Structure formats: structure tokens, C-alpha cells
Amino acid sequence: DQQVKQNSPSLSVQEGRISILNCDYTNSMFDYFLWYKKYPAEGPTFLISISSIKDKNEDGRFTVFLNKSAKHLSLHIVPSQPGDSAVYFCAASEDQGAQKLVFGQGTRLTINP
Amino acid sequence: EPEVTQTPSHQVTQMGQEVILRCVPISNHLYFYWYRQILGQKVEFLVSFYNNEISEKSEIFDDQFSVERPDGSNFTLKIRSTKLEDSAMYFCALRGGYEQFFGPGTRLTVL
């Protein structure tokens, strides 16, 4: 039951370039979407979120885009920095974030100097 | 952003033993969650706790698991009789605004 999918297990990007991480979902009841960054042996760190009433949310170098008709969201990081190297998880929730988070499998992002 | 600590950071136990994992929020919160991540797999929801009651639990959260707030601040996850497959990172999360903020996790190793 993979309601949230991240189809790219890994992504390698040159420093300074744009990193684009993708996520697809199947549950139409999801109305809140989040991106987390995770280092080994640490808890997920919240990055940015978006409500289903919006199609874009920006916070500094991070922008999340939501395409509800395609049930697809993406995280753009620009410019990419070496410290961005981590595993990125997409997560979705019902009831404006009050309900459980359903996570994707994660994408390991490596930023090359 | 809410802060939360978890203790212990690493717990090693024998199969069949009981373990208690603790979550300590820095300030008062109403919504608590427990998640786990088995090595190499995705983060999975276990249980949500609102206003001192379980509001939702997953299929993983069977009779071997329980949660409580014993003293009104700490939030605990108890596994009564651990199995090998319970080995994982366990994360507590708090709700702040519309987002959930995670603690650093407890690594549980069942031998």
C-alpha cells in the first residue's frame, strides 16, 4: 500500500545547480504535504510544507510545487549546497496535518563540489 | 519549532523483554505521534495521541504496544515483549502548527 511514492532512490547534483526531487501520491484525501530532510541516526527535520489549496510555496532556497490533478509534488533546491546532501522524504497527511504522516521511501541527494 | 528529546538514544534488549522509550517535549503539546523506521525502509506511523487518548493507530501497533503520559509531560512507548523484528529507530513527533516535528530517535536493537 504505497500511497506516497518517491521513485528515485538517489540523485546526484553539482554544487550550485538546481536539485529537483519528485513525489507522487494516490490518496485523494491528502490535503497537506511536507518535505523532510534526514541524516543517518537522526530524526527527520522539517523543511517545507504545502497545503492542497496552494500550488507553490517558497522558503529561501527551497520551493515546493503541487500539481493536484497529477497527484504530484516536487521540491526544488537552488542553488544546491554540499550541506544539502541527505535523504529527503516526502510525506502527506489528511485533515490539514492533524492526521498521521504517510511517508515516501526517500531520495538520497548527493551534492558534488 | 517545537523541541523534543528522546531517551535513551540507544537501547539493546533481549527478545521477549519489555522496553520503554521516552519522549520529552520542551513545552506543552496536545498532539503526539510515534513512528518507526526499520533500517533501509521508510518511516512508518505507529500511533497518534491527542488530549491523553489514542486517536489513531496502525496495524503495526498491536497488543504488544502501549502509550501513555505518566506524569503529564513525558510521553512513553512501551513494547511488552520485544521481537527481533521490532529492531528499528523509533521517533516521537509533536504537532506544531500544521507540521510535525521529530525527535532525534531511539535506536532499539533486539537480540
mmCIF file of C-alpha atoms in Angstrom:
data_model
loop_
_atom_site.group_PDB
_atom_site.id
_atom_site.type_symbol
_atom_site.label_atom_id
_atom_site.label_comp_id
_atom_site.label_asym_id
_atom_site.label_seq_id
_atom_site.Cartn_x
_atom_site.Cartn_y
_atom_site.Cartn_z
ATOM 1 C CA ASP A 1 0.000 0.000 0.000
ATOM 2 C CA GLN A 2 2.281 2.732 -1.273
ATOM 3 C CA GLN A 3 0.150 5.838 -1.033
ATOM 4 C CA VAL A 4 3.217 8.069 -1.323
ATOM 5 C CA LYS A 5 5.979 7.181 -3.758
ATOM 6 C CA GLN A 6 9.396 8.582 -4.429
ATOM 7 C CA ASN A 7 10.552 6.737 -7.488
ATOM 8 C CA SER A 8 14.149 7.947 -7.489
ATOM 9 C CA PRO A 9 16.158 6.293 -4.729
ATOM 10 C CA SER A 10 19.102 8.582 -5.395
ATOM 11 C CA LEU A 11 20.026 11.823 -7.128
ATOM 12 C CA SER A 12 23.415 13.403 -7.732
ATOM 13 C CA VAL A 13 23.696 17.139 -8.480
ATOM 14 C CA GLN A 14 26.565 19.546 -8.993
ATOM 15 C CA GLU A 15 27.029 22.230 -6.360
ATOM 16 C CA GLY A 16 25.326 25.460 -7.379
ATOM 17 C CA ARG A 17 22.858 23.732 -9.677
ATOM 18 C CA ILE A 18 19.181 23.020 -9.057
ATOM 19 C CA SER A 19 18.105 19.824 -7.306
ATOM 20 C CA ILE A 20 14.625 18.563 -8.120
ATOM 21 C CA LEU A 21 13.116 15.804 -6.007
ATOM 22 C CA ASN A 22 9.822 14.259 -7.017
ATOM 23 C CA CYS A 23 6.962 12.610 -5.189
ATOM 24 C CA ASP A 24 3.672 11.046 -6.305
ATOM 25 C CA TYR A 25 0.647 10.166 -4.224
ATOM 26 C CA THR A 26 -2.522 8.174 -4.779
ATOM 27 C CA ASN A 27 -4.831 9.150 -1.907
ATOM 28 C CA SER A 28 -7.155 11.996 -2.938
ATOM 29 C CA MET A 29 -7.903 12.716 0.724
ATOM 30 C CA PHE A 30 -4.396 14.022 1.353
ATOM 31 C CA ASP A 31 -4.569 17.789 1.805
ATOM 32 C CA TYR A 32 -1.221 18.634 3.355
ATOM 33 C CA PHE A 33 2.209 17.751 2.065
ATOM 34 C CA LEU A 34 5.601 18.054 3.690
ATOM 35 C CA TRP A 35 9.248 17.538 2.896
ATOM 36 C CA TYR A 36 11.712 16.335 5.488
ATOM 37 C CA LYS A 37 15.466 16.025 5.369
ATOM 38 C CA LYS A 38 17.151 13.226 7.258
ATOM 39 C CA TYR A 39 20.713 12.416 8.213
ATOM 40 C CA PRO A 40 21.704 8.908 9.374
ATOM 41 C CA ALA A 41 20.843 8.164 13.014
ATOM 42 C CA GLU A 42 18.891 11.428 13.370
ATOM 43 C CA GLY A 43 15.216 12.308 13.284
ATOM 44 C CA PRO A 44 13.602 13.799 10.179
ATOM 45 C CA THR A 45 13.990 17.581 10.043
ATOM 46 C CA PHE A 46 11.067 19.572 8.687
ATOM 47 C CA LEU A 47 11.921 21.611 5.585
ATOM 48 C CA ILE A 48 8.832 22.973 3.918
ATOM 49 C CA SER A 49 5.157 22.186 3.501
ATOM 50 C CA ILE A 50 2.243 23.000 1.243
ATOM 51 C CA SER A 51 -1.493 22.890 1.631
ATOM 52 C CA SER A 52 -3.663 21.486 -1.141
ATOM 53 C CA ILE A 53 -5.224 24.913 -1.661
ATOM 54 C CA LYS A 54 -1.903 26.179 -2.997
ATOM 55 C CA ASP A 55 0.287 25.111 -5.886
ATOM 56 C CA LYS A 56 3.557 26.639 -4.757
ATOM 57 C CA ASN A 57 5.299 27.504 -1.528
ATOM 58 C CA GLU A 58 8.732 29.058 -1.266
ATOM 59 C CA ASP A 59 11.134 29.369 1.645
ATOM 60 C CA GLY A 60 14.596 30.636 0.839
ATOM 61 C CA ARG A 61 16.368 28.146 -1.403
ATOM 62 C CA PHE A 62 13.504 25.632 -1.112
ATOM 63 C CA THR A 63 10.355 25.655 -3.225
ATOM 64 C CA VAL A 64 7.642 23.032 -3.230
ATOM 65 C CA PHE A 65 5.282 22.682 -6.177
ATOM 66 C CA LEU A 66 1.983 20.796 -6.019
ATOM 67 C CA ASN A 67 0.069 19.517 -9.043
ATOM 68 C CA LYS A 68 -3.163 18.130 -7.637
ATOM 69 C CA SER A 69 -4.545 16.890 -10.943
ATOM 70 C CA ALA A 70 -1.425 14.796 -11.471
ATOM 71 C CA LYS A 71 -1.127 13.961 -7.762
ATOM 72 C CA HIS A 72 2.474 15.038 -7.927
ATOM 73 C CA LEU A 73 4.698 17.307 -5.912
ATOM 74 C CA SER A 74 8.294 18.325 -6.231
ATOM 75 C CA LEU A 75 10.931 20.004 -4.125
ATOM 76 C CA HIS A 76 13.348 22.388 -5.797
ATOM 77 C CA ILE A 77 16.571 23.379 -4.084
ATOM 78 C CA VAL A 78 18.500 26.194 -5.712
ATOM 79 C CA PRO A 79 21.361 26.710 -5.525
ATOM 80 C CA SER A 80 22.331 23.286 -4.175
ATOM 81 C CA GLN A 81 24.992 23.248 -1.487
ATOM 82 C CA PRO A 82 27.159 20.386 -0.136
ATOM 83 C CA GLY A 83 25.289 20.584 3.190
ATOM 84 C CA ASP A 84 22.109 19.626 1.354
ATOM 85 C CA SER A 85 23.417 16.081 0.929
ATOM 86 C CA ALA A 86 20.967 13.893 2.885
ATOM 87 C CA VAL A 87 17.928 11.673 2.412
ATOM 88 C CA TYR A 88 14.785 13.625 1.568
ATOM 89 C CA PHE A 89 11.359 12.272 2.467
ATOM 90 C CA CYS A 90 8.070 13.391 1.055
ATOM 91 C CA ALA A 91 5.101 12.982 3.438
ATOM 92 C CA ALA A 92 1.369 13.533 3.177
ATOM 93 C CA SER A 93 -1.460 13.911 5.635
ATOM 94 C CA GLU A 94 -5.228 14.332 5.819
ATOM 95 C CA ASP A 95 -7.132 16.897 7.865
ATOM 96 C CA GLN A 96 -4.626 19.723 7.386
ATOM 97 C CA GLY A 97 -1.773 17.874 9.012
ATOM 98 C CA ALA A 98 -3.570 16.635 12.108
ATOM 99 C CA GLN A 99 -3.620 13.040 10.969
ATOM 100 C CA LYS A 100 -0.729 10.619 10.635
ATOM 101 C CA LEU A 101 2.003 11.326 8.126
ATOM 102 C CA VAL A 102 2.407 8.828 5.302
ATOM 103 C CA PHE A 103 5.980 8.839 4.052
ATOM 104 C CA GLY A 104 7.589 8.004 0.758
ATOM 105 C CA GLN A 105 10.651 5.785 0.574
ATOM 106 C CA GLY A 106 13.063 8.685 0.411
ATOM 107 C CA THR A 107 15.575 10.001 -2.135
ATOM 108 C CA ARG A 108 19.245 10.213 -1.274
ATOM 109 C CA LEU A 109 20.563 13.521 -2.583
ATOM 110 C CA THR A 110 24.303 13.938 -3.095
ATOM 111 C CA ILE A 111 25.700 17.359 -3.915
ATOM 112 C CA ASN A 112 29.067 17.156 -5.631
ATOM 113 C CA PRO A 113 31.562 20.000 -5.204
ATOM 114 C CA GLU B 1 9.644 24.918 16.024
ATOM 115 C CA PRO B 2 8.837 22.629 18.985
ATOM 116 C CA GLU B 3 11.765 20.847 20.582
ATOM 117 C CA VAL B 4 11.657 17.281 21.756
ATOM 118 C CA THR B 5 14.223 14.935 23.215
ATOM 119 C CA GLN B 6 14.108 11.171 23.373
ATOM 120 C CA THR B 7 15.690 8.747 25.806
ATOM 121 C CA PRO B 8 17.538 6.512 25.609
ATOM 122 C CA SER B 9 19.370 7.219 22.374
ATOM 123 C CA HIS B 10 20.161 3.510 22.020
ATOM 124 C CA GLN B 11 18.537 0.531 23.739
ATOM 125 C CA VAL B 12 19.741 -3.039 23.417
ATOM 126 C CA THR B 13 17.444 -5.725 24.766
ATOM 127 C CA GLN B 14 16.881 -9.444 24.641
ATOM 128 C CA MET B 15 13.931 -10.872 22.735
ATOM 129 C CA GLY B 16 10.887 -11.159 24.997
ATOM 130 C CA GLN B 17 11.937 -8.310 27.283
ATOM 131 C CA GLU B 18 9.909 -5.159 27.878
ATOM 132 C CA VAL B 19 11.248 -1.779 26.783
ATOM 133 C CA ILE B 20 10.032 1.732 27.464
ATOM 134 C CA LEU B 21 11.014 4.539 25.133
ATOM 135 C CA ARG B 22 10.560 8.104 26.345
ATOM 136 C CA CYS B 23 9.755 11.340 24.600
ATOM 137 C CA VAL B 24 10.206 14.627 26.474
ATOM 138 C CA PRO B 25 8.715 17.728 24.906
ATOM 139 C CA ILE B 26 10.257 21.023 25.964
ATOM 140 C CA SER B 27 6.860 22.692 26.198
ATOM 141 C CA ASN B 28 3.244 21.580 26.496
ATOM 142 C CA HIS B 29 1.688 19.905 23.497
ATOM 143 C CA LEU B 30 -1.576 18.146 22.825
ATOM 144 C CA TYR B 31 -0.672 16.071 19.767
ATOM 145 C CA PHE B 32 1.963 13.339 19.979
ATOM 146 C CA TYR B 33 2.940 10.713 17.488
ATOM 147 C CA TRP B 34 5.214 7.676 17.379
ATOM 148 C CA TYR B 35 6.827 6.483 14.176
ATOM 149 C CA ARG B 36 9.473 3.905 13.444
ATOM 150 C CA GLN B 37 11.967 3.271 10.683
ATOM 151 C CA ILE B 38 13.372 -0.183 10.117
ATOM 152 C CA LEU B 39 16.845 0.022 8.610
ATOM 153 C CA GLY B 40 16.667 0.785 4.900
ATOM 154 C CA GLN B 41 12.903 1.237 4.900
ATOM 155 C CA LYS B 42 10.591 4.215 5.051
ATOM 156 C CA VAL B 43 9.310 5.928 8.160
ATOM 157 C CA GLU B 44 6.083 4.254 9.330
ATOM 158 C CA PHE B 45 3.323 5.619 11.532
ATOM 159 C CA LEU B 46 2.601 3.730 14.735
ATOM 160 C CA VAL B 47 0.173 5.756 16.854
ATOM 161 C CA SER B 48 -1.168 9.237 17.453
ATOM 162 C CA PHE B 49 -2.129 10.551 20.868
ATOM 163 C CA TYR B 50 -4.341 13.565 21.413
ATOM 164 C CA ASN B 51 -5.505 15.019 24.687
ATOM 165 C CA ASN B 52 -4.306 11.950 26.583
ATOM 166 C CA GLU B 53 -6.058 9.440 24.373
ATOM 167 C CA ILE B 54 -5.050 7.340 21.380
ATOM 168 C CA SER B 55 -6.652 8.966 18.335
ATOM 169 C CA GLU B 56 -5.349 6.578 15.674
ATOM 170 C CA LYS B 57 -3.129 3.521 15.498
ATOM 171 C CA SER B 58 -1.654 1.495 12.668
ATOM 172 C CA GLU B 59 -1.751 -2.252 12.082
ATOM 173 C CA ILE B 60 1.771 -2.409 13.486
ATOM 174 C CA PHE B 61 0.549 -1.098 16.837
ATOM 175 C CA ASP B 62 -0.780 -4.380 18.195
ATOM 176 C CA ASP B 63 -1.397 -5.500 21.775
ATOM 177 C CA GLN B 64 2.343 -5.586 22.461
ATOM 178 C CA PHE B 65 2.485 -1.803 22.196
ATOM 179 C CA SER B 66 1.079 0.850 24.525
ATOM 180 C CA VAL B 67 1.484 4.590 25.001
ATOM 181 C CA GLU B 68 0.876 6.875 27.923
ATOM 182 C CA ARG B 69 1.739 10.193 29.546
ATOM 183 C CA PRO B 70 2.610 9.010 33.032
ATOM 184 C CA ASP B 71 3.285 12.425 34.537
ATOM 185 C CA GLY B 72 1.622 14.825 32.138
ATOM 186 C CA SER B 73 4.848 15.754 30.378
ATOM 187 C CA ASN B 74 6.777 12.655 29.300
ATOM 188 C CA PHE B 75 5.241 10.553 26.571
ATOM 189 C CA THR B 76 6.201 6.888 26.542
ATOM 190 C CA LEU B 77 6.006 3.976 24.133
ATOM 191 C CA LYS B 78 6.106 0.552 25.747
ATOM 192 C CA ILE B 79 6.753 -2.703 23.949
ATOM 193 C CA ARG B 80 5.783 -5.524 26.296
ATOM 194 C CA SER B 81 7.573 -8.474 24.744
ATOM 195 C CA THR B 82 10.063 -7.444 22.111
ATOM 196 C CA LYS B 83 10.619 -9.428 18.939
ATOM 197 C CA LEU B 84 13.596 -9.400 16.603
ATOM 198 C CA GLU B 85 11.534 -7.505 14.020
ATOM 199 C CA ASP B 86 10.980 -4.651 16.486
ATOM 200 C CA SER B 87 14.584 -3.586 15.891
ATOM 201 C CA ALA B 88 14.297 -0.103 14.381
ATOM 202 C CA MET B 89 14.683 3.612 15.011
ATOM 203 C CA TYR B 90 11.695 4.922 16.958
ATOM 204 C CA PHE B 91 10.774 8.577 16.565
ATOM 205 C CA CYS B 92 8.478 10.691 18.656
ATOM 206 C CA ALA B 93 6.871 13.674 16.942
ATOM 207 C CA LEU B 94 4.914 16.706 18.123
ATOM 208 C CA ARG B 95 2.488 18.821 16.209
ATOM 209 C CA GLY B 96 3.338 22.487 15.897
ATOM 210 C CA GLY B 97 1.009 24.438 13.633
ATOM 211 C CA TYR B 98 0.204 22.150 10.729
ATOM 212 C CA GLU B 99 3.531 20.345 10.776
ATOM 213 C CA GLN B 100 5.011 17.515 12.822
ATOM 214 C CA PHE B 101 8.443 17.927 14.360
ATOM 215 C CA PHE B 102 10.507 14.888 15.158
ATOM 216 C CA GLY B 103 12.810 13.976 17.991
ATOM 217 C CA PRO B 104 16.286 12.546 17.419
ATOM 218 C CA GLY B 105 15.036 8.970 17.810
ATOM 219 C CA THR B 106 15.842 5.896 19.877
ATOM 220 C CA ARG B 107 17.645 3.049 18.201
ATOM 221 C CA LEU B 108 16.182 -0.211 19.502
ATOM 222 C CA THR B 109 18.195 -3.363 18.948
ATOM 223 C CA VAL B 110 16.543 -6.667 19.865
ATOM 224 C CA LEU B 111 18.904 -9.631 20.161
#
